[in-house]
Amino acid sequence: MMIKIEKVYKKFGTLEVLKNINMEVAQGEVVCIIGPSGSGKSTLLRSLNHLERISSGRIIIDSELLDERKDDIDVHKISSKKVLEICAELGMVFQRFNLFPHMTVIENVMLSPIRVKKVDKKEAEEQALELLRKVGLLDKKDVYPSKLSGGQQQRVAIARALAMKPKIMLFDEPTSALDPELVSEVLEVIKSLANEGMTMLVVTHEMGFAKEVADRVVFMDNGEIIEENIPDVIFKNPIHDRTKAFLSKIL
Amino acid sequence: MSDRMVRIVEILIDSFLPLLKAGLAFTVPLTIISFLLGLMVAFIIAIIKVLNIKPFVSIASFYVWIIRGTPLLVQLFIIFYGLPSVGITLNAMTSAIIGFTLSVGAYGSEIVRAAILSVSKGQWEAAHALGLTKKKTLFYVILPQAVKVAVPSLSNSFISLVKDTSLAAAVTVKELFQVAQQITARTYEPLWLYMEAAAIYLIFCTILTFGQSKMEVWFSRHMAQ
Ligand SMILES: Nc1ncnc2c1ncn2[C@@H]1O[C@H](COP(=O)(O)OP(=O)(O)OP(=O)(O)O)[C@@H](O)[C@H]1O
Ligand SMILES: [Mg+2]
C-alpha cells in the first residue's frame, strides 16, 4: 500500500472535521475524493504531509510511519527530518498554485531538487526542461509566474511537484481556481500522469474527470467517508442517500 | 546692506565648509555604518523570532522591548557616560555607532518580521510539501519576497537615521550639529547657524531620498512579481 490511513480523527478546537477515516491507496491507483464544501477533503489531504496534524489515528506512507497520534499527542514522535523525507515522496498541487513569484518558471521547478536532493545544477536543469516539455510549457521557462495564465501556472506547479520524483501525487482541487476554458489543459496533464501509472489522490469537483480516470471514488460528507466504489457504481448506483443527494445537486 | 546682514552672510559662508566637512566626516559615516550593522541585527532578530529559535527568542524580545521603550538619547548617555563606571570606556563615535545600531536593529527587526509575515502561508506550505526545511524555506522562498516588501520602510528608517544622528552631538561626536553648536557659541547667531545646519541635513536627505526611489525602482524591476 502506498497510503494507509487508519482511524483518523481531526479536531479544530471543538469542531470535529475528520471522523474515523480509514482508507488505503495502492500502488498505481487513482483515487478521487468528492464531497460538499467543508466535508474535510482538504484537511485529509493535508494530513498526508503534516500540513495539518491529525488528532488521533495513524498514517503510513509507502510503509513509513508518518504520523501516529492519540488525542493530539504523538504516540510516536517522528523527527522533522523524517517528515520532510516522507514529504519529498509526496508531490502536492494546491488549488491556488502557490508558485514562488520571485523565481522564473524553471527556477521554481529546479529549487527543490537542488536544495533538498542536492542534485547538481546541470542535471536539475535538464530534468526541469524535460518536465516543462511534458506539461507543454518549455517556451515559458524563463518567464515569471505572474505572466502566466492560471492554467499555465497550475501546470508549472505540477512540474515543480514532479521534480522531486514523488511516488504519490496529491491534488487539492487543482482546477477550482481556474477559468472554465483553462480547466481541460490541467486535467489533460493529470490524466497523462494517471496513464503513466502514478499513484494519485485527487480532490475534485470535476465529475467527468473522476469518471474517466479514477479507479475508485470516495465520497466524503461531514468528516466521514460515506461510501467508496468504482466510478460506475458511485455515479450510476450510489448506495447512500447522502451520495445521491450530493450527486443530484452537482450533476 | 546693513552691517548686521553682512556679518551674518560672512558667518554663514565661513561656517559652511566646516559644517559640510563635519557632515561628511561624521554624520554620513555614522549613518551608513550604523545602518548596515543595524540591518544585520534586524535580520538576525527577525529570523530568530520567525523560526522561533528557542533560547534566543526571549532575549530578542527583551532587546526589542528595551530599545523601543526607552529614548535613544538616554541610551546614548548610558553607553557613553554610564558604561565607564563599570569599566567599559568607549570613544564618542563608537558609542554612537553602538547606540544607533541597536536602535536600527530593534525597529528594523519589526519591519523585517512584518514583511516576512506578509508573505502568504501558501508559500510556506508549498515549500514544505517540496521537502524544504523551515530554514531553507525562509532563505530561498520567503526572505527574497519579504525584502521587497521591507525596502520602502527600511529606506524610510535610513532617512530618519540621518536626522537622528544629530543626537550624537550630545555625546560629543563632532558631527554636523555639534559643529553648528560650537560655531553658535562663538558667534551668537543661533537662528542663522541652525538654519544652515538644517539646510545641510536637508541636502543630505534629499540626495538620499533620490537614491531611495532609484533603489525602489531597481528592486521592483529586478525582483519581478
Ligand atoms: N485551520 C483551520 N482552523 C479551523 N477550522 C478549520 C481549519 N481548516 C479547516 N477548518 C474547517 O474544517 C472543515 C473542513 O475543511 P476542509 O477545508 O477540509 O473542507 P473541504 O472538504 O476541503 O471543503 P472545500 O470543498 O470547500 O475545499 C471546515 O468546516 C473548515 O471550516
Ligand atoms: Mg478544500
Short mmCIF file of C-alpha atoms and ligand atoms in Angstrom, two decimals:
data_model
loop_
_atom_site.label_atom_id
_atom_site.label_comp_id
_atom_site.label_asym_id
_atom_site.label_seq_id
_atom_site.Cartn_x
_atom_site.Cartn_y
_atom_site.Cartn_z
CA MET A 1 0.00 0.00 0.00
CA MET A 2 1.26 3.45 -0.84
CA ILE A 3 -1.06 5.24 1.57
CA LYS A 4 -2.67 3.79 4.67
CA ILE A 5 -4.98 5.94 6.73
CA GLU A 6 -6.18 4.26 9.91
CA LYS A 7 -8.87 5.51 12.29
CA VAL A 8 -8.00 9.11 11.67
CA TYR A 9 -9.76 11.83 13.61
CA LYS A 10 -9.11 15.54 13.37
CA LYS A 11 -10.46 18.32 15.54
CA PHE A 12 -10.06 22.05 15.13
CA GLY A 13 -10.80 23.12 18.68
CA THR A 14 -14.16 21.53 19.32
CA LEU A 15 -15.02 21.17 15.64
CA GLU A 16 -14.59 17.56 14.53
CA VAL A 17 -13.53 17.72 10.90
CA LEU A 18 -12.44 14.12 10.30
CA LYS A 19 -14.23 11.23 11.96
CA ASN A 20 -12.79 7.77 11.86
CA ILE A 21 -11.33 7.91 8.38
CA ASN A 22 -9.95 4.61 7.07
CA MET A 23 -8.55 4.45 3.61
CA GLU A 24 -5.92 2.73 1.52
CA VAL A 25 -4.41 3.65 -1.79
CA ALA A 26 -2.48 1.01 -3.68
CA GLN A 27 0.49 1.50 -5.97
CA GLY A 28 -0.63 2.97 -9.28
CA GLU A 29 -4.16 3.59 -8.10
CA VAL A 30 -6.00 6.83 -8.84
CA VAL A 31 -8.46 7.76 -6.14
CA CYS A 32 -10.77 10.76 -6.43
CA ILE A 33 -12.31 12.32 -3.35
CA ILE A 34 -15.57 14.15 -3.83
CA GLY A 35 -17.94 15.77 -1.37
CA PRO A 36 -19.54 19.02 -0.34
CA SER A 37 -17.64 22.06 0.85
CA GLY A 38 -16.40 21.73 4.41
CA SER A 39 -16.57 17.94 4.42
CA GLY A 40 -12.88 17.64 5.31
CA LYS A 41 -11.37 16.70 1.96
CA SER A 42 -8.55 19.25 2.10
CA THR A 43 -7.87 18.51 5.74
CA LEU A 44 -7.47 14.81 4.94
CA LEU A 45 -5.11 15.50 2.05
CA ARG A 46 -3.09 17.99 4.07
CA SER A 47 -2.68 15.47 6.89
CA LEU A 48 -0.70 13.30 4.50
CA ASN A 49 2.25 15.68 4.57
CA HIS A 50 1.90 17.24 8.00
CA LEU A 51 0.39 20.48 6.75
CA GLU A 52 -2.24 19.51 9.27
CA ARG A 53 -1.59 17.23 12.21
CA ILE A 54 -4.23 14.63 12.90
CA SER A 55 -5.73 14.41 16.38
CA SER A 56 -5.84 10.63 16.54
CA GLY A 57 -5.08 7.71 14.30
CA ARG A 58 -2.27 6.57 12.10
CA ILE A 59 -0.94 7.43 8.66
CA ILE A 60 1.55 5.28 6.82
CA ILE A 61 3.11 6.38 3.56
CA ASP A 62 4.91 3.75 1.50
CA SER A 63 5.46 1.59 4.61
CA GLU A 64 6.89 4.51 6.57
CA LEU A 65 5.06 5.78 9.61
CA LEU A 66 4.23 9.45 9.01
CA ASP A 67 2.05 10.11 11.99
CA GLU A 68 0.57 8.27 14.92
CA ARG A 69 -1.33 10.30 17.48
CA LYS A 70 -3.89 9.96 20.20
CA ASP A 71 -5.87 12.96 21.45
CA ASP A 72 -3.49 15.42 19.81
CA ILE A 73 -0.44 13.81 21.41
CA ASP A 74 2.22 11.91 19.49
CA VAL A 75 2.23 8.19 20.12
CA HIS A 76 5.41 8.03 18.08
CA LYS A 77 7.45 11.16 17.74
CA ILE A 78 8.51 11.48 14.11
CA SER A 79 11.54 13.71 13.59
CA SER A 80 11.03 16.67 11.31
CA LYS A 81 13.81 15.32 9.13
CA LYS A 82 11.89 12.08 8.67
CA VAL A 83 8.69 14.02 7.95
CA LEU A 84 10.42 16.02 5.23
CA GLU A 85 11.86 12.83 3.75
CA ILE A 86 8.37 11.39 3.50
CA CYS A 87 7.03 14.71 2.16
CA ALA A 88 9.56 14.51 -0.62
CA GLU A 89 7.88 11.30 -1.78
CA LEU A 90 4.54 13.07 -1.96
CA GLY A 91 4.02 15.72 -4.58
CA MET A 92 1.29 18.18 -3.72
CA VAL A 93 -0.60 20.51 -6.01
CA PHE A 94 -2.68 23.25 -4.46
CA GLN A 95 -5.85 24.95 -5.56
CA ARG A 96 -4.08 28.31 -5.62
CA PHE A 97 -0.87 27.06 -7.33
CA ASN A 98 1.47 28.67 -4.76
CA LEU A 99 4.28 29.15 -7.23
CA PHE A 100 7.24 31.17 -5.97
CA PRO A 101 6.67 34.58 -7.57
CA HIS A 102 10.27 35.78 -7.38
CA MET A 103 11.56 32.83 -9.39
CA THR A 104 11.17 32.08 -13.07
CA VAL A 105 9.26 29.00 -14.15
CA ILE A 106 12.38 26.87 -14.46
CA GLU A 107 13.78 28.14 -11.16
CA ASN A 108 10.54 27.09 -9.49
CA VAL A 109 10.97 23.60 -10.88
CA MET A 110 14.70 23.37 -10.03
CA LEU A 111 14.56 24.68 -6.47
CA SER A 112 13.79 21.53 -4.53
CA PRO A 113 15.94 19.08 -6.49
CA ILE A 114 18.91 21.40 -5.93
CA ARG A 115 18.20 22.42 -2.34
CA VAL A 116 16.67 19.24 -0.98
CA LYS A 117 18.11 16.43 -3.06
CA LYS A 118 21.42 18.22 -3.78
CA VAL A 119 21.17 17.36 -7.45
CA ASP A 120 23.75 19.34 -9.36
CA LYS A 121 22.54 22.33 -11.28
CA LYS A 122 23.14 20.97 -14.76
CA GLU A 123 21.25 17.78 -14.08
CA ALA A 124 18.41 19.63 -12.34
CA GLU A 125 18.09 21.90 -15.32
CA GLU A 126 17.91 19.05 -17.81
CA GLN A 127 15.31 17.34 -15.72
CA ALA A 128 13.32 20.59 -15.34
CA LEU A 129 13.34 21.13 -19.10
CA GLU A 130 12.07 17.61 -19.59
CA LEU A 131 9.23 18.21 -17.13
CA LEU A 132 8.33 21.54 -18.68
CA ARG A 133 8.18 19.86 -22.07
CA LYS A 134 5.86 17.29 -20.57
CA VAL A 135 3.43 19.92 -19.28
CA GLY A 136 3.76 21.89 -22.52
CA LEU A 137 5.49 24.96 -21.13
CA LEU A 138 9.01 24.69 -22.41
CA ASP A 139 8.68 28.05 -24.17
CA LYS A 140 7.76 29.74 -20.85
CA LYS A 141 10.77 28.50 -18.92
CA ASP A 142 12.29 31.94 -18.28
CA VAL A 143 9.05 33.74 -17.55
CA TYR A 144 7.86 34.79 -14.09
CA PRO A 145 4.66 33.13 -12.84
CA SER A 146 2.72 36.41 -12.83
CA LYS A 147 2.98 36.46 -16.60
CA LEU A 148 1.19 33.12 -16.94
CA SER A 149 -2.48 32.19 -17.08
CA GLY A 150 -3.93 30.18 -14.19
CA GLY A 151 -3.85 27.01 -16.23
CA GLN A 152 -0.22 27.53 -17.12
CA GLN A 153 0.66 28.29 -13.51
CA GLN A 154 -1.00 25.11 -12.38
CA ARG A 155 0.92 23.10 -14.96
CA VAL A 156 4.15 24.62 -13.68
CA ALA A 157 3.09 23.68 -10.17
CA ILE A 158 2.62 20.09 -11.34
CA ALA A 159 6.05 20.09 -12.98
CA ARG A 160 7.54 21.52 -9.78
CA ALA A 161 5.98 18.74 -7.70
CA LEU A 162 7.15 16.09 -10.17
CA ALA A 163 10.71 17.39 -9.99
CA MET A 164 11.12 15.61 -6.66
CA LYS A 165 10.26 12.32 -8.40
CA PRO A 166 7.44 11.63 -5.96
CA LYS A 167 5.87 8.21 -5.66
CA ILE A 168 2.48 9.72 -4.92
CA MET A 169 0.78 12.88 -6.17
CA LEU A 170 -1.83 14.74 -4.16
CA PHE A 171 -4.11 17.23 -5.86
CA ASP A 172 -6.40 19.52 -3.89
CA GLU A 173 -9.00 20.86 -6.30
CA PRO A 174 -6.35 21.65 -8.89
CA THR A 175 -8.83 23.27 -11.27
CA SER A 176 -11.24 25.10 -8.94
CA ALA A 177 -9.41 28.41 -9.19
CA LEU A 178 -9.30 28.30 -12.98
CA ASP A 179 -11.45 29.92 -15.61
CA PRO A 180 -13.59 27.19 -17.24
CA GLU A 181 -11.71 27.30 -20.53
CA LEU A 182 -8.42 26.54 -18.74
CA VAL A 183 -9.61 23.50 -16.82
CA SER A 184 -9.07 20.90 -19.51
CA GLU A 185 -5.40 21.71 -20.16
CA VAL A 186 -4.65 20.95 -16.50
CA LEU A 187 -6.84 17.84 -16.40
CA GLU A 188 -5.05 16.53 -19.51
CA VAL A 189 -1.73 16.73 -17.71
CA ILE A 190 -3.14 14.91 -14.69
CA LYS A 191 -4.65 12.25 -16.94
CA SER A 192 -1.31 11.66 -18.60
CA LEU A 193 0.20 11.07 -15.16
CA ALA A 194 -2.53 8.56 -14.42
CA ASN A 195 -1.76 6.77 -17.65
CA GLU A 196 1.89 6.53 -16.65
CA GLY A 197 0.86 4.70 -13.51
CA MET A 198 1.37 7.44 -10.94
CA THR A 199 -0.36 6.82 -7.63
CA MET A 200 -2.71 9.73 -7.12
CA LEU A 201 -5.19 11.13 -4.66
CA VAL A 202 -7.28 13.85 -6.25
CA VAL A 203 -9.84 16.05 -4.53
CA THR A 204 -12.05 17.35 -7.31
CA HIS A 205 -15.38 18.77 -8.29
CA GLU A 206 -14.85 17.66 -11.90
CA MET A 207 -17.11 14.63 -12.02
CA GLY A 208 -16.41 13.95 -15.68
CA PHE A 209 -12.73 13.73 -14.87
CA ALA A 210 -13.36 11.46 -11.87
CA LYS A 211 -15.48 9.14 -14.02
CA GLU A 212 -12.80 8.92 -16.64
CA VAL A 213 -9.59 8.46 -14.65
CA ALA A 214 -10.47 7.30 -11.16
CA ASP A 215 -10.02 3.67 -10.22
CA ARG A 216 -12.06 4.47 -7.16
CA VAL A 217 -14.18 7.39 -5.99
CA VAL A 218 -14.53 8.27 -2.33
CA PHE A 219 -17.49 10.33 -1.22
CA MET A 220 -16.97 12.33 1.96
CA ASP A 221 -19.54 14.28 3.88
CA ASN A 222 -19.30 15.97 7.24
CA GLY A 223 -15.90 14.48 8.07
CA GLU A 224 -16.81 10.91 7.22
CA ILE A 225 -16.31 8.60 4.30
CA ILE A 226 -19.88 7.81 3.34
CA GLU A 227 -19.10 5.38 0.57
CA GLU A 228 -16.39 4.45 -1.86
CA ASN A 229 -16.57 2.44 -5.03
CA ILE A 230 -15.59 2.29 -8.66
CA PRO A 231 -16.82 5.39 -10.54
CA ASP A 232 -19.52 3.46 -12.38
CA VAL A 233 -21.22 2.47 -9.17
CA ILE A 234 -20.76 5.79 -7.37
CA PHE A 235 -22.12 7.82 -10.24
CA LYS A 236 -24.83 5.45 -11.52
CA ASN A 237 -25.92 3.44 -8.50
CA PRO A 238 -24.80 5.10 -5.29
CA ILE A 239 -25.89 3.20 -2.19
CA HIS A 240 -26.31 6.03 0.25
CA ASP A 241 -28.92 8.76 0.14
CA ARG A 242 -26.36 11.42 1.01
CA THR A 243 -24.31 10.43 -2.02
CA LYS A 244 -27.41 10.55 -4.19
CA ALA A 245 -28.40 13.94 -2.81
CA PHE A 246 -24.91 15.34 -3.39
CA LEU A 247 -24.65 14.00 -6.92
CA SER A 248 -28.12 15.15 -7.91
CA LYS A 249 -27.15 18.65 -6.82
CA ILE A 250 -23.98 18.88 -8.88
CA LEU A 251 -24.56 16.69 -11.92
CA MET B 1 23.17 96.03 3.21
CA SER B 2 23.28 96.67 6.90
CA ASP B 3 26.40 95.74 8.84
CA ARG B 4 24.47 93.01 10.65
CA MET B 5 23.45 91.39 7.38
CA VAL B 6 26.99 91.48 6.09
CA ARG B 7 28.22 89.86 9.28
CA ILE B 8 25.63 87.12 9.08
CA VAL B 9 26.44 86.33 5.46
CA GLU B 10 30.12 86.18 6.35
CA ILE B 11 29.46 83.83 9.23
CA LEU B 12 27.30 81.59 7.06
CA ILE B 13 29.91 81.43 4.33
CA ASP B 14 32.75 80.81 6.78
CA SER B 15 30.85 78.10 8.58
CA PHE B 16 29.57 76.29 5.51
CA LEU B 17 32.73 74.29 4.86
CA PRO B 18 33.31 73.25 8.49
CA LEU B 19 29.67 72.15 8.71
CA LEU B 20 29.80 70.24 5.45
CA LYS B 21 33.08 68.62 6.49
CA ALA B 22 31.61 67.55 9.82
CA GLY B 23 28.67 66.14 7.91
CA LEU B 24 30.86 64.18 5.51
CA ALA B 25 33.38 63.08 8.12
CA PHE B 26 30.98 62.10 10.90
CA THR B 27 27.28 62.32 10.07
CA VAL B 28 27.48 60.33 6.85
CA PRO B 29 29.75 57.52 8.06
CA LEU B 30 27.89 57.32 11.35
CA THR B 31 24.64 56.91 9.43
CA ILE B 32 25.93 54.38 6.95
CA ILE B 33 27.88 52.21 9.39
CA SER B 34 25.08 52.17 11.97
CA PHE B 35 22.51 51.41 9.33
CA LEU B 36 24.39 48.49 7.79
CA LEU B 37 25.20 46.97 11.18
CA GLY B 38 21.65 47.68 12.32
CA LEU B 39 20.23 45.90 9.29
CA MET B 40 22.26 42.82 10.11
CA VAL B 41 20.96 42.88 13.66
CA ALA B 42 17.42 43.45 12.37
CA PHE B 43 17.51 40.42 10.08
CA ILE B 44 19.06 38.20 12.74
CA ILE B 45 16.44 39.20 15.31
CA ALA B 46 13.58 38.81 12.82
CA ILE B 47 14.83 35.36 11.78
CA ILE B 48 15.22 34.25 15.40
CA LYS B 49 11.65 35.30 16.07
CA VAL B 50 10.11 33.82 12.93
CA LEU B 51 11.91 30.48 13.25
CA ASN B 52 11.24 30.57 16.98
CA ILE B 53 14.83 29.59 17.81
CA LYS B 54 14.22 28.71 21.39
CA PRO B 55 16.84 30.06 23.76
CA PHE B 56 17.19 33.28 21.74
CA VAL B 57 13.59 34.31 21.20
CA SER B 58 13.16 35.73 24.68
CA ILE B 59 16.49 37.53 24.52
CA ALA B 60 15.47 39.03 21.18
CA SER B 61 12.10 40.15 22.51
CA PHE B 62 13.70 41.62 25.60
CA TYR B 63 16.16 43.58 23.48
CA VAL B 64 13.45 44.98 21.19
CA TRP B 65 11.29 45.85 24.21
CA ILE B 66 14.10 47.80 25.92
CA ILE B 67 15.25 49.68 22.85
CA ARG B 68 11.79 50.61 21.67
CA GLY B 69 10.62 51.57 25.13
CA THR B 70 13.41 53.96 26.09
CA PRO B 71 14.59 57.21 24.49
CA LEU B 72 17.51 56.99 22.12
CA LEU B 73 19.18 59.95 23.80
CA VAL B 74 19.06 58.18 27.16
CA GLN B 75 20.52 55.04 25.58
CA LEU B 76 23.39 57.07 24.13
CA PHE B 77 24.07 58.63 27.54
CA ILE B 78 24.11 55.23 29.21
CA ILE B 79 26.60 53.89 26.66
CA PHE B 80 28.92 56.89 26.61
CA TYR B 81 28.66 58.36 30.12
CA GLY B 82 27.33 55.39 32.06
CA LEU B 83 29.36 52.39 30.95
CA PRO B 84 32.75 53.83 32.01
CA SER B 85 31.67 53.43 35.63
CA VAL B 86 31.60 49.66 35.11
CA GLY B 87 34.94 49.79 33.34
CA ILE B 88 33.70 49.95 29.74
CA THR B 89 35.04 53.13 28.19
CA LEU B 90 34.22 53.73 24.56
CA ASN B 91 35.08 56.72 22.47
CA ALA B 92 32.28 59.00 21.34
CA MET B 93 31.99 57.71 17.79
CA THR B 94 31.99 54.06 18.88
CA SER B 95 29.34 54.77 21.49
CA ALA B 96 27.18 56.49 18.92
CA ILE B 97 27.59 53.66 16.40
CA ILE B 98 26.59 51.11 19.03
CA GLY B 99 23.60 53.19 20.11
CA PHE B 100 22.31 53.77 16.60
CA THR B 101 22.98 50.19 15.53
CA LEU B 102 20.93 48.87 18.42
CA SER B 103 18.15 51.27 17.57
CA VAL B 104 18.07 50.42 13.86
CA GLY B 105 18.26 46.74 14.77
CA ALA B 106 15.25 46.88 17.07
CA TYR B 107 12.95 48.95 14.86
CA GLY B 108 14.22 47.27 11.70
CA SER B 109 13.58 43.80 13.12
CA GLU B 110 9.91 44.66 13.46
CA ILE B 111 9.81 45.88 9.86
CA VAL B 112 11.53 42.75 8.60
CA ARG B 113 9.36 40.49 10.74
CA ALA B 114 6.18 42.14 9.48
CA ALA B 115 7.44 41.76 5.92
CA ILE B 116 8.15 38.07 6.49
CA LEU B 117 4.69 37.57 7.96
CA SER B 118 3.15 39.34 4.98
CA VAL B 119 4.29 36.56 2.65
CA SER B 120 1.36 34.22 2.17
CA LYS B 121 1.09 30.99 4.13
CA GLY B 122 0.75 29.12 0.84
CA GLN B 123 4.41 29.83 0.13
CA TRP B 124 5.49 28.09 3.34
CA GLU B 125 3.14 25.20 2.59
CA ALA B 126 4.34 24.73 -0.98
CA ALA B 127 7.95 24.71 0.19
CA HIS B 128 7.18 22.24 2.97
CA ALA B 129 5.40 19.98 0.50
CA LEU B 130 8.57 20.04 -1.63
CA GLY B 131 10.60 18.87 1.34
CA LEU B 132 12.34 22.13 2.21
CA THR B 133 13.18 22.70 5.86
CA LYS B 134 11.87 25.85 7.53
CA LYS B 135 15.32 27.41 7.35
CA LYS B 136 15.70 26.74 3.65
CA THR B 137 12.17 27.94 3.02
CA LEU B 138 12.96 31.18 4.80
CA PHE B 139 16.16 31.79 2.87
CA TYR B 140 15.19 30.73 -0.61
CA VAL B 141 11.46 31.43 -0.69
CA ILE B 142 10.30 33.84 1.99
CA LEU B 143 13.12 36.34 2.54
CA PRO B 144 13.53 37.32 -1.12
CA GLN B 145 9.85 38.24 -1.17
CA ALA B 146 9.96 39.86 2.26
CA VAL B 147 12.94 42.05 1.37
CA LYS B 148 10.96 43.57 -1.42
CA VAL B 149 8.14 44.38 0.97
CA ALA B 150 10.53 45.79 3.58
CA VAL B 151 12.60 48.04 1.32
CA PRO B 152 10.37 51.14 1.43
CA SER B 153 10.04 51.07 5.23
CA LEU B 154 13.71 50.32 5.73
CA SER B 155 14.78 53.17 3.49
CA ASN B 156 12.47 55.46 5.44
CA SER B 157 14.22 54.47 8.62
CA PHE B 158 17.53 55.13 6.90
CA ILE B 159 16.48 58.71 6.22
CA SER B 160 15.22 59.10 9.78
CA LEU B 161 18.60 57.90 10.94
CA VAL B 162 20.40 60.69 9.07
CA LYS B 163 18.50 63.17 11.18
CA ASP B 164 18.68 61.17 14.40
CA THR B 165 22.48 61.16 14.21
CA SER B 166 22.29 64.79 15.37
CA LEU B 167 21.69 63.26 18.82
CA ALA B 168 25.30 62.12 18.73
CA ALA B 169 26.24 65.75 19.40
CA ALA B 170 25.09 65.13 22.95
CA VAL B 171 27.79 62.50 23.43
CA THR B 172 30.48 64.79 21.95
CA VAL B 173 30.70 63.33 18.45
CA LYS B 174 31.93 66.16 16.24
CA GLU B 175 29.18 65.71 13.71
CA LEU B 176 27.32 68.40 11.86
CA PHE B 177 25.06 69.58 14.64
CA GLN B 178 27.82 69.61 17.25
CA VAL B 179 29.91 71.85 14.98
CA ALA B 180 26.91 74.12 14.47
CA GLN B 181 26.59 74.42 18.25
CA GLN B 182 30.25 75.28 18.60
CA ILE B 183 30.12 77.98 15.96
CA THR B 184 26.95 79.36 17.52
CA ALA B 185 28.67 79.61 20.88
CA ARG B 186 31.34 81.74 19.24
CA THR B 187 29.16 83.91 17.03
CA TYR B 188 25.85 84.21 18.88
CA GLU B 189 23.81 83.70 15.72
CA PRO B 190 21.77 80.63 16.62
CA LEU B 191 18.92 81.29 14.22
CA TRP B 192 21.10 81.51 11.15
CA LEU B 193 23.55 78.81 12.04
CA TYR B 194 20.95 76.25 12.97
CA MET B 195 19.10 77.12 9.78
CA GLU B 196 22.27 76.48 7.88
CA ALA B 197 22.78 73.16 9.64
CA ALA B 198 19.17 72.27 8.84
CA ALA B 199 19.79 73.13 5.20
CA ILE B 200 22.74 70.75 5.04
CA TYR B 201 20.69 67.95 6.61
CA LEU B 202 18.05 68.74 4.04
CA ILE B 203 20.56 68.41 1.22
CA PHE B 204 21.75 65.04 2.57
CA CYS B 205 18.22 63.76 2.94
CA THR B 206 17.18 64.98 -0.48
CA ILE B 207 20.07 63.18 -2.12
CA LEU B 208 19.27 60.04 -0.13
CA THR B 209 15.57 60.21 -0.97
CA PHE B 210 16.51 60.41 -4.59
CA GLY B 211 18.74 57.36 -4.17
CA GLN B 212 15.94 55.63 -2.30
CA SER B 213 13.47 56.00 -5.14
CA LYS B 214 16.11 54.76 -7.58
CA MET B 215 16.66 51.73 -5.39
CA GLU B 216 12.95 51.00 -5.13
CA VAL B 217 12.63 51.09 -8.90
CA TRP B 218 15.61 48.77 -9.15
CA PHE B 219 14.07 46.35 -6.66
CA SER B 220 10.72 46.23 -8.37
CA ARG B 221 12.42 45.64 -11.69
CA HIS B 222 14.91 43.03 -10.57
CA MET B 223 12.60 41.13 -8.31
CA ALA B 224 9.72 40.64 -10.69
CA GLN B 225 6.46 39.52 -9.20
N1 LIG C 1 -7.16 25.83 10.19
C1 LIG C 1 -8.47 25.61 10.50
N2 LIG C 1 -8.97 26.03 11.67
C2 LIG C 1 -10.27 25.82 11.98
N3 LIG C 1 -11.13 25.19 11.19
C3 LIG C 1 -10.69 24.75 10.00
C4 LIG C 1 -9.34 24.95 9.59
N4 LIG C 1 -9.20 24.41 8.36
C5 LIG C 1 -10.39 23.91 8.03
N5 LIG C 1 -11.30 24.11 9.01
C6 LIG C 1 -12.69 23.65 8.99
O1 LIG C 1 -12.69 22.27 8.79
C7 LIG C 1 -13.76 21.89 7.98
C8 LIG C 1 -13.27 21.08 6.81
O2 LIG C 1 -12.49 21.91 6.00
P1 LIG C 1 -11.82 21.42 4.65
O3 LIG C 1 -11.09 22.57 4.10
O4 LIG C 1 -11.05 20.18 4.92
O5 LIG C 1 -13.09 21.08 3.77
P2 LIG C 1 -13.14 20.73 2.21
O6 LIG C 1 -13.89 19.47 2.12
O7 LIG C 1 -11.78 20.75 1.64
O8 LIG C 1 -14.03 21.92 1.64
P3 LIG C 1 -13.90 22.69 0.24
O9 LIG C 1 -14.59 21.84 -0.78
O10 LIG C 1 -14.64 23.96 0.50
O11 LIG C 1 -12.47 22.91 -0.05
C9 LIG C 1 -14.49 23.15 7.59
O12 LIG C 1 -15.60 23.31 8.43
C10 LIG C 1 -13.50 24.23 7.85
O13 LIG C 1 -14.12 25.43 8.22
MG MG C 2 -10.81 22.04 0.25
#
